[in-house]
Coordinates of C-alpha atoms in Angstrom, one line a residue:
Chain A
M1 CA -169.7 -59.9 58.0
N2 CA -169.9 -63.4 59.5
N3 CA -169.4 -64.4 63.1
I4 CA -165.9 -65.9 63.6
I5 CA -166.5 -66.6 67.3
K6 CA -169.9 -67.5 68.7
I7 CA -170.4 -68.1 72.4
I8 CA -173.7 -69.5 73.6
D9 CA -174.8 -69.6 77.3
L10 CA -171.3 -70.1 78.6
N11 CA -171.0 -70.8 82.4
F12 CA -167.7 -71.3 84.2
S13 CA -167.0 -71.9 87.9
Y14 CA -163.8 -72.1 89.8
Q15 CA -163.8 -73.7 93.2
D16 CA -167.5 -73.0 93.9
T17 CA -167.3 -69.4 92.6
Q18 CA -169.2 -68.8 89.4
I19 CA -167.0 -66.5 87.2
L20 CA -168.9 -66.5 83.9
K21 CA -172.7 -66.5 83.9
N22 CA -174.8 -67.4 80.9
L23 CA -172.4 -65.5 78.7
N24 CA -173.4 -64.9 75.0
L25 CA -171.0 -63.2 72.6
E26 CA -170.5 -62.9 68.9
I27 CA -167.3 -61.6 67.3
K28 CA -167.4 -60.6 63.6
D29 CA -164.6 -61.6 61.3
N30 CA -162.2 -58.9 60.2
S31 CA -162.9 -56.9 63.4
F32 CA -160.9 -55.4 66.2
T33 CA -162.8 -56.0 69.5
S34 CA -161.9 -54.9 73.0
I35 CA -163.3 -56.6 76.0
L36 CA -163.7 -54.1 78.8
G37 CA -164.7 -54.3 82.5
A38 CA -163.5 -53.9 86.0
N39 CA -160.8 -56.1 87.5
G40 CA -162.1 -59.5 88.4
C41 CA -165.1 -59.3 86.1
G42 CA -164.0 -62.4 84.1
K43 CA -162.2 -61.0 81.0
T44 CA -159.1 -63.3 81.3
T45 CA -161.3 -66.3 82.2
L46 CA -163.4 -65.6 79.0
L47 CA -160.2 -65.7 76.9
K48 CA -159.0 -68.9 78.6
N49 CA -162.4 -70.5 77.9
I50 CA -162.2 -69.6 74.2
L51 CA -158.7 -71.1 74.1
R52 CA -159.8 -74.1 76.0
L53 CA -157.1 -73.6 78.6
V54 CA -159.7 -74.5 81.2
P55 CA -162.2 -77.5 81.2
L56 CA -165.0 -76.6 78.7
K57 CA -168.5 -78.0 78.2
Q58 CA -169.7 -79.0 74.8
N59 CA -171.7 -76.7 72.4
S60 CA -170.8 -73.4 74.2
I61 CA -168.0 -71.9 72.1
F62 CA -167.8 -72.1 68.4
V63 CA -164.8 -70.7 66.4
G64 CA -165.2 -70.7 62.6
N65 CA -168.3 -72.9 63.1
K66 CA -166.2 -75.6 65.0
D67 CA -167.1 -76.5 68.6
V68 CA -163.9 -75.7 70.5
S69 CA -164.5 -78.5 73.0
K70 CA -164.4 -81.1 70.2
I71 CA -161.3 -80.2 68.2
N72 CA -157.7 -81.1 69.2
R73 CA -155.1 -78.6 70.4
E74 CA -153.3 -78.6 67.0
A75 CA -156.5 -77.8 65.1
L76 CA -157.4 -75.1 67.6
S77 CA -153.9 -73.5 67.3
Q78 CA -154.6 -73.1 63.6
L79 CA -157.7 -71.1 64.4
I80 CA -156.6 -68.9 67.4
A81 CA -153.3 -67.5 68.5
Y82 CA -152.8 -66.1 72.0
V83 CA -150.7 -63.4 73.5
P84 CA -150.9 -63.7 77.3
Q85 CA -150.8 -60.9 79.9
N86 CA -147.3 -59.8 81.0
E87 CA -145.5 -62.7 79.3
R88 CA -141.8 -62.0 79.9
V89 CA -139.3 -64.8 79.7
N90 CA -135.6 -63.9 79.9
Y91 CA -134.1 -67.0 78.4
H92 CA -131.1 -66.5 76.1
F93 CA -133.4 -67.0 73.1
N94 CA -132.4 -65.4 69.8
I95 CA -135.4 -63.2 68.7
R96 CA -135.8 -65.0 65.4
D97 CA -135.7 -68.4 67.0
F98 CA -138.2 -67.2 69.6
I99 CA -140.6 -66.0 66.9
S100 CA -140.2 -69.2 65.0
L101 CA -141.7 -71.2 67.9
G102 CA -145.1 -69.9 66.5
R103 CA -144.6 -72.3 63.5
Y104 CA -144.7 -75.4 65.8
A105 CA -148.0 -76.8 64.7
K106 CA -147.6 -75.9 61.0
K107 CA -146.7 -78.8 58.8
T108 CA -144.9 -76.7 56.3
S109 CA -141.4 -76.8 54.7
R110 CA -138.5 -74.9 56.3
A111 CA -138.4 -72.5 53.3
E112 CA -142.1 -71.7 53.8
D113 CA -141.6 -71.3 57.5
N114 CA -138.7 -68.9 56.9
A115 CA -140.8 -66.8 54.5
V116 CA -143.6 -66.5 57.0
I117 CA -141.2 -65.6 59.8
D118 CA -139.6 -62.9 57.6
E119 CA -143.0 -61.5 56.7
M120 CA -144.1 -61.3 60.4
I121 CA -140.8 -59.7 61.4
N122 CA -141.3 -57.1 58.7
L123 CA -144.9 -56.5 59.7
T124 CA -144.0 -55.9 63.3
N125 CA -141.0 -53.7 62.5
L126 CA -138.5 -56.1 64.2
E127 CA -135.9 -56.3 61.4
A128 CA -133.3 -54.4 63.4
L129 CA -133.8 -56.6 66.5
S130 CA -134.0 -60.1 64.9
D131 CA -130.4 -61.0 65.8
K132 CA -130.7 -59.8 69.4
Y133 CA -131.7 -61.9 72.4
V134 CA -135.0 -61.7 74.2
E135 CA -133.5 -60.6 77.5
E136 CA -131.8 -57.6 75.8
I137 CA -135.0 -55.9 74.5
S138 CA -137.5 -53.4 76.2
G139 CA -141.0 -54.2 77.3
G140 CA -142.5 -52.6 74.2
E141 CA -140.2 -54.5 71.8
Y142 CA -140.9 -57.7 73.7
Q143 CA -144.7 -57.2 73.2
R144 CA -144.1 -56.8 69.4
V145 CA -142.0 -60.0 69.4
V146 CA -144.8 -61.9 71.1
I147 CA -147.3 -60.6 68.6
A148 CA -144.9 -61.6 65.7
R149 CA -144.8 -65.1 67.3
A150 CA -148.6 -65.3 67.4
L151 CA -148.8 -64.0 63.8
C152 CA -146.5 -66.9 62.7
Q153 CA -149.4 -69.3 63.6
E154 CA -151.2 -67.7 60.7
T155 CA -154.6 -67.9 62.4
P156 CA -157.7 -65.9 61.5
I157 CA -158.0 -64.8 65.1
I158 CA -155.6 -63.5 67.7
L159 CA -156.6 -63.1 71.4
L160 CA -154.5 -60.7 73.5
D161 CA -154.8 -60.3 77.3
E162 CA -154.1 -56.7 78.2
P163 CA -151.4 -56.2 75.6
T164 CA -150.6 -52.7 76.8
S165 CA -150.9 -53.0 80.5
S166 CA -147.2 -52.7 81.3
L167 CA -146.2 -50.3 78.6
D168 CA -145.6 -46.5 78.6
P169 CA -148.0 -44.3 76.5
L170 CA -145.7 -44.3 73.4
H171 CA -145.4 -48.1 73.3
Q172 CA -149.1 -48.5 74.1
S173 CA -150.1 -46.5 71.0
E174 CA -147.4 -48.3 69.0
V175 CA -148.9 -51.7 69.9
M176 CA -152.5 -50.7 69.4
R177 CA -151.7 -49.1 66.0
L178 CA -149.9 -52.3 65.0
L179 CA -152.9 -54.4 65.9
K180 CA -155.3 -52.1 64.0
E181 CA -153.0 -52.4 60.9
L182 CA -153.0 -56.2 61.2
V183 CA -156.7 -56.4 61.1
A184 CA -156.7 -54.4 57.8
K185 CA -153.6 -56.0 56.2
K186 CA -154.2 -59.6 57.2
N187 CA -158.0 -59.7 57.2
M188 CA -158.0 -61.1 60.6
S189 CA -160.0 -60.7 63.8
I190 CA -158.3 -59.4 66.9
V191 CA -159.9 -59.6 70.4
C192 CA -158.1 -58.0 73.3
T193 CA -158.9 -57.3 76.9
L194 CA -158.1 -53.7 77.8
H195 CA -158.2 -51.3 80.7
S196 CA -157.6 -48.2 78.6
L197 CA -161.0 -47.1 77.5
N198 CA -159.5 -44.4 75.2
S199 CA -157.4 -47.0 73.4
A200 CA -160.7 -48.9 72.8
L201 CA -162.3 -45.7 71.4
D202 CA -159.3 -44.9 69.3
Y203 CA -158.4 -48.2 67.8
C204 CA -161.2 -50.9 68.2
N205 CA -164.2 -50.9 66.0
S206 CA -166.3 -52.9 68.5
S207 CA -166.3 -53.2 72.2
V208 CA -167.8 -55.5 74.8
L209 CA -168.6 -54.4 78.4
M210 CA -168.5 -57.1 81.1
K211 CA -169.7 -57.0 84.6
D212 CA -169.8 -59.8 87.2
G213 CA -169.1 -62.5 84.6
K214 CA -171.8 -61.3 82.2
I215 CA -171.6 -59.3 79.0
I216 CA -174.0 -56.4 79.5
Y217 CA -173.3 -54.3 76.4
Q218 CA -171.7 -55.1 73.0
G219 CA -171.5 -53.1 69.8
K220 CA -169.6 -50.3 68.1
S221 CA -167.0 -48.9 70.5
S222 CA -168.3 -45.3 70.3
D223 CA -171.8 -46.5 71.1
V224 CA -171.0 -48.9 73.9
I225 CA -168.5 -46.6 75.7
N226 CA -170.9 -43.9 77.0
V227 CA -171.5 -42.1 80.3
E228 CA -174.4 -44.4 81.5
N229 CA -172.7 -47.7 80.7
L230 CA -169.4 -46.7 82.3
K231 CA -171.3 -45.6 85.4
E232 CA -172.9 -49.0 85.6
V233 CA -169.8 -51.1 84.9
Y234 CA -167.1 -49.1 86.6
S235 CA -169.1 -46.8 89.0
I236 CA -167.3 -43.8 87.6
D237 CA -168.4 -40.4 86.4
T238 CA -167.2 -39.5 83.0
T239 CA -167.6 -37.0 80.2
F240 CA -166.5 -37.0 76.6
V241 CA -164.7 -34.4 74.5
N242 CA -163.6 -34.5 70.8
N243 CA -160.1 -35.9 70.3
P244 CA -158.6 -33.4 67.8
Y245 CA -156.1 -36.0 66.6
T246 CA -158.6 -38.6 65.7
N247 CA -161.9 -36.6 65.6
K248 CA -163.4 -39.3 67.7
K249 CA -164.8 -39.3 71.3
H250 CA -162.2 -38.9 74.0
L251 CA -163.1 -40.0 77.6
I252 CA -162.4 -37.8 80.6
I253 CA -162.9 -39.4 84.0
A254 CA -164.0 -37.4 87.0
P255 CA -161.3 -37.3 89.7
Chain B
M1 CA -111.0 -89.6 72.4
L2 CA -107.9 -88.2 74.3
L3 CA -109.9 -88.2 77.5
I4 CA -110.9 -91.8 76.9
I5 CA -107.3 -92.9 76.5
V6 CA -106.2 -90.9 79.5
S7 CA -109.0 -92.4 81.5
L8 CA -108.0 -95.9 80.4
S9 CA -104.4 -95.3 81.5
F10 CA -105.1 -93.9 84.9
G11 CA -106.0 -96.1 87.9
T12 CA -104.5 -98.0 90.8
V13 CA -102.3 -99.9 88.4
K14 CA -100.4 -97.4 86.2
I15 CA -100.4 -98.2 82.5
S16 CA -98.6 -95.8 80.1
F17 CA -100.4 -94.1 77.3
K18 CA -98.3 -95.9 74.7
E19 CA -99.1 -99.2 76.3
T20 CA -102.8 -98.3 76.4
L21 CA -102.7 -97.3 72.7
N22 CA -100.9 -100.6 71.8
I23 CA -103.5 -102.7 73.7
L24 CA -106.3 -100.8 72.0
F25 CA -105.1 -100.6 68.4
S26 CA -102.1 -103.0 67.7
N27 CA -100.7 -106.3 68.7
N28 CA -100.3 -107.1 72.4
N29 CA -97.2 -109.3 72.2
D30 CA -94.8 -107.4 74.4
I31 CA -97.4 -106.3 76.9
K32 CA -98.1 -107.8 80.3
T33 CA -101.1 -110.1 80.3
S34 CA -102.4 -108.5 83.5
H35 CA -102.3 -105.0 81.8
I36 CA -104.3 -106.3 78.8
Y37 CA -106.8 -107.9 81.2
I38 CA -107.1 -104.7 83.2
I39 CA -107.6 -102.5 80.1
K40 CA -109.9 -104.9 78.2
N41 CA -112.0 -106.3 81.0
L42 CA -112.0 -103.7 83.7
R43 CA -111.3 -100.2 82.3
I44 CA -113.0 -100.3 78.9
P45 CA -116.3 -101.4 80.4
R46 CA -115.8 -98.9 83.2
T47 CA -115.1 -96.1 80.6
I48 CA -118.2 -97.1 78.5
T49 CA -120.3 -97.2 81.7
A50 CA -119.1 -93.7 82.7
I51 CA -119.9 -92.3 79.2
L52 CA -123.4 -94.0 79.1
V53 CA -124.3 -92.9 82.7
G54 CA -122.9 -89.4 82.1
M55 CA -125.0 -89.0 79.0
S56 CA -128.2 -90.6 80.5
L57 CA -128.2 -88.6 83.8
S58 CA -127.3 -85.3 82.1
I59 CA -130.0 -85.5 79.4
S60 CA -132.5 -86.7 81.9
G61 CA -131.7 -83.6 84.0
A62 CA -132.3 -81.3 81.0
I63 CA -135.7 -83.0 80.5
F64 CA -136.8 -82.8 84.1
Q65 CA -135.8 -79.2 84.3
A66 CA -137.8 -78.3 81.1
V67 CA -140.9 -80.4 82.0
F68 CA -141.1 -79.1 85.6
K69 CA -139.8 -75.6 84.5
N70 CA -137.6 -75.8 87.5
P71 CA -133.8 -75.1 87.4
M72 CA -133.2 -77.3 90.4
A73 CA -135.0 -80.4 89.0
D74 CA -132.7 -83.3 88.4
P75 CA -133.1 -87.1 88.9
Y76 CA -131.1 -86.9 92.1
I77 CA -132.8 -84.0 93.8
L78 CA -136.3 -85.1 92.8
G79 CA -135.6 -88.5 94.4
I80 CA -136.0 -90.4 91.1
S81 CA -132.5 -91.9 91.4
S82 CA -133.2 -92.9 95.0
G83 CA -136.5 -94.4 93.8
A84 CA -134.6 -96.5 91.3
A85 CA -132.1 -97.6 94.0
C86 CA -134.9 -98.3 96.4
G87 CA -136.6 -100.5 93.7
V88 CA -133.4 -102.5 93.3
A89 CA -132.9 -102.8 97.1
F90 CA -136.5 -103.9 97.5
G91 CA -136.1 -106.5 94.7
A92 CA -132.9 -107.8 96.2
I93 CA -134.2 -108.1 99.8
T94 CA -137.5 -109.8 98.8
S95 CA -135.5 -112.0 96.3
L96 CA -138.0 -111.1 93.6
I97 CA -135.1 -109.9 91.5
N98 CA -134.0 -113.6 91.2
Y99 CA -137.2 -114.5 89.4
I100 CA -136.4 -112.4 86.5
P101 CA -134.3 -114.1 83.9
G102 CA -130.8 -113.0 82.8
I103 CA -129.5 -109.7 84.1
W104 CA -132.8 -107.9 83.5
G105 CA -133.8 -108.0 87.2
T106 CA -131.8 -104.9 88.2
P107 CA -132.8 -102.6 85.4
L108 CA -136.4 -103.7 85.7
F109 CA -136.7 -103.1 89.5
S110 CA -134.7 -99.9 89.1
F111 CA -137.2 -98.7 86.4
F112 CA -140.3 -99.5 88.5
G113 CA -138.8 -97.7 91.6
A114 CA -137.9 -94.7 89.5
L115 CA -141.3 -94.7 87.6
L116 CA -143.3 -94.8 90.9
T117 CA -141.3 -91.8 92.2
S118 CA -141.7 -89.9 88.9
I119 CA -145.5 -90.5 88.8
T120 CA -145.8 -89.3 92.5
I121 CA -143.8 -86.1 91.8
Y122 CA -145.8 -85.4 88.6
I123 CA -149.1 -85.9 90.3
L124 CA -147.9 -83.7 93.2
S125 CA -146.7 -80.9 90.9
D126 CA -149.9 -81.1 88.8
R127 CA -152.3 -81.1 91.8
L128 CA -150.5 -78.6 94.0
K129 CA -149.7 -76.1 91.2
T130 CA -148.1 -73.8 93.8
G131 CA -144.9 -73.3 92.0
N132 CA -141.3 -74.3 91.8
L133 CA -140.5 -74.3 95.5
T134 CA -143.3 -76.8 96.4
L135 CA -142.2 -79.2 93.7
L136 CA -138.6 -79.0 95.0
L137 CA -139.7 -79.5 98.6
S138 CA -141.9 -82.4 97.5
G139 CA -138.9 -83.9 95.8
I140 CA -136.7 -83.4 98.8
A141 CA -139.4 -84.9 101.1
I142 CA -139.7 -87.9 98.7
N143 CA -135.9 -88.3 98.7
F144 CA -135.9 -88.3 102.5
L145 CA -138.7 -90.8 102.6
L146 CA -136.9 -93.1 100.2
S147 CA -133.6 -92.8 102.1
A148 CA -135.5 -93.7 105.3
L149 CA -137.0 -96.7 103.4
M150 CA -133.5 -97.8 102.3
S151 CA -132.2 -97.4 105.9
L152 CA -135.1 -99.5 107.1
M153 CA -134.3 -102.2 104.5
M154 CA -130.7 -102.1 105.6
F155 CA -131.7 -102.3 109.3
F156 CA -133.8 -105.4 108.8
N157 CA -131.6 -107.1 106.2
R158 CA -128.0 -106.8 107.3
D159 CA -126.9 -109.6 104.9
D160 CA -127.6 -107.3 102.0
L161 CA -126.1 -104.3 103.6
E162 CA -123.2 -104.1 101.2
A163 CA -125.3 -104.1 98.1
I164 CA -127.6 -101.4 99.4
I165 CA -124.7 -99.2 100.4
Y166 CA -123.3 -99.6 97.0
W167 CA -126.4 -98.2 95.4
N168 CA -126.2 -95.2 97.6
M169 CA -122.5 -94.5 96.8
G170 CA -122.5 -95.0 93.1
S171 CA -119.6 -96.3 91.0
F172 CA -118.6 -97.0 87.4
A173 CA -116.4 -99.9 88.5
V174 CA -119.0 -102.6 88.2
G175 CA -119.7 -102.0 84.5
S176 CA -119.4 -105.3 82.6
Y177 CA -119.8 -106.0 78.9
E178 CA -122.8 -108.2 79.8
K179 CA -124.7 -105.3 81.4
I180 CA -123.6 -102.8 78.8
I181 CA -124.9 -104.9 75.9
V182 CA -128.3 -105.1 77.5
I183 CA -128.5 -101.4 78.4
V184 CA -126.9 -99.7 75.4
P185 CA -129.9 -100.2 73.0
I186 CA -132.3 -98.8 75.7
I187 CA -130.1 -95.8 76.2
I188 CA -129.6 -95.1 72.4
I189 CA -133.3 -95.5 71.6
C190 CA -134.3 -93.2 74.5
I191 CA -131.7 -90.6 73.5
I192 CA -132.8 -90.6 69.8
I193 CA -136.5 -90.1 70.9
L194 CA -135.6 -87.3 73.3
L195 CA -133.5 -85.5 70.6
K196 CA -136.6 -85.4 68.4
Y197 CA -138.5 -83.5 71.1
Y198 CA -136.4 -80.3 71.0
R199 CA -139.2 -78.0 69.8
E200 CA -141.7 -79.3 72.3
L201 CA -139.1 -78.7 75.1
D202 CA -138.6 -75.1 73.9
L203 CA -142.4 -74.6 74.0
L204 CA -142.7 -76.1 77.5
L205 CA -140.2 -73.4 78.7
L206 CA -142.8 -70.7 77.8
G207 CA -145.4 -72.1 80.2
D208 CA -148.3 -74.5 79.8
D209 CA -150.9 -72.0 78.6
I210 CA -148.7 -70.6 75.8
A211 CA -147.5 -74.1 74.8
K212 CA -151.1 -75.3 74.6
S213 CA -152.2 -72.3 72.6
M214 CA -149.4 -73.1 70.1
G215 CA -150.9 -76.6 69.6
L216 CA -148.8 -78.7 72.0
E217 CA -150.6 -81.4 74.0
V218 CA -148.8 -80.4 77.2
R219 CA -149.9 -83.2 79.5
K220 CA -149.3 -86.0 76.9
T221 CA -145.9 -84.6 75.9
S222 CA -144.8 -84.1 79.5
I223 CA -145.8 -87.6 80.5
T224 CA -144.0 -89.1 77.5
L225 CA -140.8 -87.1 78.2
L226 CA -140.9 -88.0 81.9
C227 CA -141.3 -91.7 81.2
I228 CA -138.3 -91.7 78.8
A229 CA -136.2 -89.6 81.2
T230 CA -137.2 -91.9 84.1
L231 CA -136.2 -95.0 82.0
L232 CA -132.8 -93.4 81.3
T233 CA -132.3 -92.5 84.9
S234 CA -133.2 -96.0 86.0
V235 CA -130.8 -97.7 83.6
A236 CA -128.1 -95.4 84.7
V237 CA -128.8 -96.3 88.3
A238 CA -128.9 -100.0 87.4
L239 CA -125.5 -99.6 85.9
S240 CA -123.8 -97.5 88.5
G241 CA -126.0 -96.7 91.6
I242 CA -126.9 -93.2 92.6
I243 CA -124.7 -90.5 91.2
G244 CA -125.6 -86.9 92.1
F245 CA -125.0 -83.5 90.5
L246 CA -124.5 -84.7 86.9
G247 CA -128.1 -84.2 86.0
L248 CA -128.2 -80.9 87.7
I249 CA -125.0 -79.3 86.8
V250 CA -124.3 -80.4 83.2
P251 CA -127.5 -79.0 81.5
H252 CA -127.0 -75.7 83.4
V253 CA -123.4 -75.4 82.3
V254 CA -124.4 -76.0 78.7
R255 CA -127.4 -73.6 79.0
I256 CA -125.1 -70.8 80.4
I257 CA -122.5 -71.3 77.7
F258 CA -124.7 -72.1 74.6
G259 CA -128.3 -70.9 75.5
P260 CA -131.6 -72.7 76.3
C261 CA -132.6 -73.8 72.7
H262 CA -133.0 -77.5 73.1
K263 CA -131.9 -78.2 69.5
K264 CA -128.3 -77.3 70.7
L265 CA -128.8 -78.0 74.4
L266 CA -129.7 -81.7 74.2
P267 CA -126.7 -82.9 72.0
L268 CA -124.3 -80.7 73.9
T269 CA -125.6 -81.9 77.2
L270 CA -124.9 -85.5 76.0
I271 CA -121.3 -84.6 75.1
F272 CA -120.6 -82.6 78.2
G273 CA -122.3 -85.2 80.4
A274 CA -120.1 -88.0 79.0
L275 CA -116.9 -85.9 79.4
F276 CA -117.7 -84.8 82.9
A277 CA -118.5 -88.3 84.1
L278 CA -115.3 -89.6 82.5
L279 CA -113.2 -86.7 84.0
A280 CA -114.7 -87.3 87.4
D281 CA -114.1 -91.0 87.2
T282 CA -110.5 -90.5 86.1
F283 CA -109.9 -88.0 89.0
G284 CA -111.5 -90.4 91.5
R285 CA -109.1 -93.2 90.4
S286 CA -105.9 -91.2 90.3
I287 CA -106.0 -88.5 92.9
L288 CA -105.1 -90.7 95.9
P289 CA -102.5 -93.5 95.7
N290 CA -104.0 -97.0 95.9
T291 CA -107.5 -95.7 96.8
E292 CA -110.5 -94.8 94.8
L293 CA -112.8 -92.0 95.8
P294 CA -116.6 -92.6 95.3
I295 CA -117.8 -90.9 92.1
S296 CA -120.5 -88.8 93.8
I297 CA -117.8 -87.1 95.9
I298 CA -115.8 -86.2 92.8
T299 CA -118.8 -84.9 90.8
A300 CA -119.7 -82.7 93.7
L301 CA -116.2 -81.5 94.4
L302 CA -115.5 -80.8 90.7
G303 CA -118.9 -79.6 89.7
S304 CA -120.1 -77.4 92.5
P305 CA -117.3 -74.7 92.5
F306 CA -117.4 -74.5 88.6
F307 CA -121.2 -74.2 88.8
I308 CA -121.0 -71.4 91.3
Y309 CA -118.4 -69.6 89.2
L310 CA -120.6 -69.8 86.1
L311 CA -123.7 -68.7 88.1
K312 CA -121.8 -65.7 89.3
K313 CA -120.5 -64.9 85.9
Q314 CA -123.8 -65.0 84.0
K315 CA -126.2 -62.2 84.4
R316 CA -129.3 -63.4 82.5
M317 CA -132.0 -65.6 83.9
L318 CA -131.2 -69.2 83.7
F319 CA -134.7 -70.5 83.6

């Protein structure tokens, strides 16, 4: 597998506080990667750097071998789509119209746009909702709508910032299952920041552990998420049992 | 069309609908010359002015609300209309306006005043980044500052007092064919450009980060839109002085009834803006015998209760 994202010695400061320190990261294509770490460790800032939503120095972030700091917004939007944390707008937007906003930068015909929108509505199981309005749907449904909007950009990468943070357990697993399916069906790479370590173990094939603006461990989720690393990153005592549903490691945190 | 004919018929001098229709569409043999003069030289330009100003201020309001992501943003509340009026008052008092050929002086000074205010507000909103309330308070502060400047100009230049008061009151009565011919192309071009930006405006509603991630050059688009909306506001002020509430209320009414999608919102805002301005002007001319009420009073009297009714009725988030 090739690297779809490569970050070399990334530093980022905000108002005299250094948030990211000499950060190096490689994301393989066709992978589902979770970025884990305590609150304030720089996870969201890292995503914003990759998306160039903050001022960026040259030669630090490469997406598909292109220097992110040197390409224009339109070109970047063809490479990476973004699902922000807790996005919730309650405008009276029809779901289909709302999803179609993802086609903004595509220079394609209306027929082609409609075909893509239909496909993404199907993929995200939103057929029954497509005539509703965004303010009428639940948090879990809204998250699927936002993912469908991101999918309409037809990018090889989607970045999601805590996509399950405000969802109940049922909708959390629904969203994570959907993301895992997308990696397989669309041959894309998905990177998401997460707080649920068990979701990372159950769904993500690779994980990255961050502490104080640095990446301290990265690799296969089941390898990276272990007792010693979690003690170091979160200062918590943990143990693992076998998850009978997945036959994978399941984390238990000491109270 | 019916409202246009009703509007042409109403006024201090009563002219029947039939007579109005005859003056407009058939021969004028049996009609009083004074009535023909009133319709053709006073009321038609006034009606056209009301339509143009109504459209310009309403669509500008829709643009300011989307760019600043603030439901209270409109040319009047942000002080952009006052900036335009201040520019004209400054030009008049310093006599600089007289150096500009033709009737371009007023629109030009109006534009510079409005542009300066717009730039100040955009820089403030960009630098402060502390949310909607700060932007609104900055706009109100700028509005007060400009009002104080106008008062100061009035205080030191009592000869021009009447002209400055006129800018503050607003009226469609001064519309003339000469002014309209100059201003119509500017308004049409601006409106056509703005109508093409419906997708960008939808994206701006989602927030800057999301809009950027979808490929929108947010800063460039916002500045372009603000410049065009400012130009529209300034030509409206050059035509009729400061008229409040149109830019605030009309886009909201359309948004409540038809939703926030700019593909529908922008054209409907133009239509409702023209209708509301025309209705307000007709009321202002006909409600009291032999007296005309200033247009701003009518827009506020008519618009505010209706707006509060709609706000109460709707449950979803406006913005």
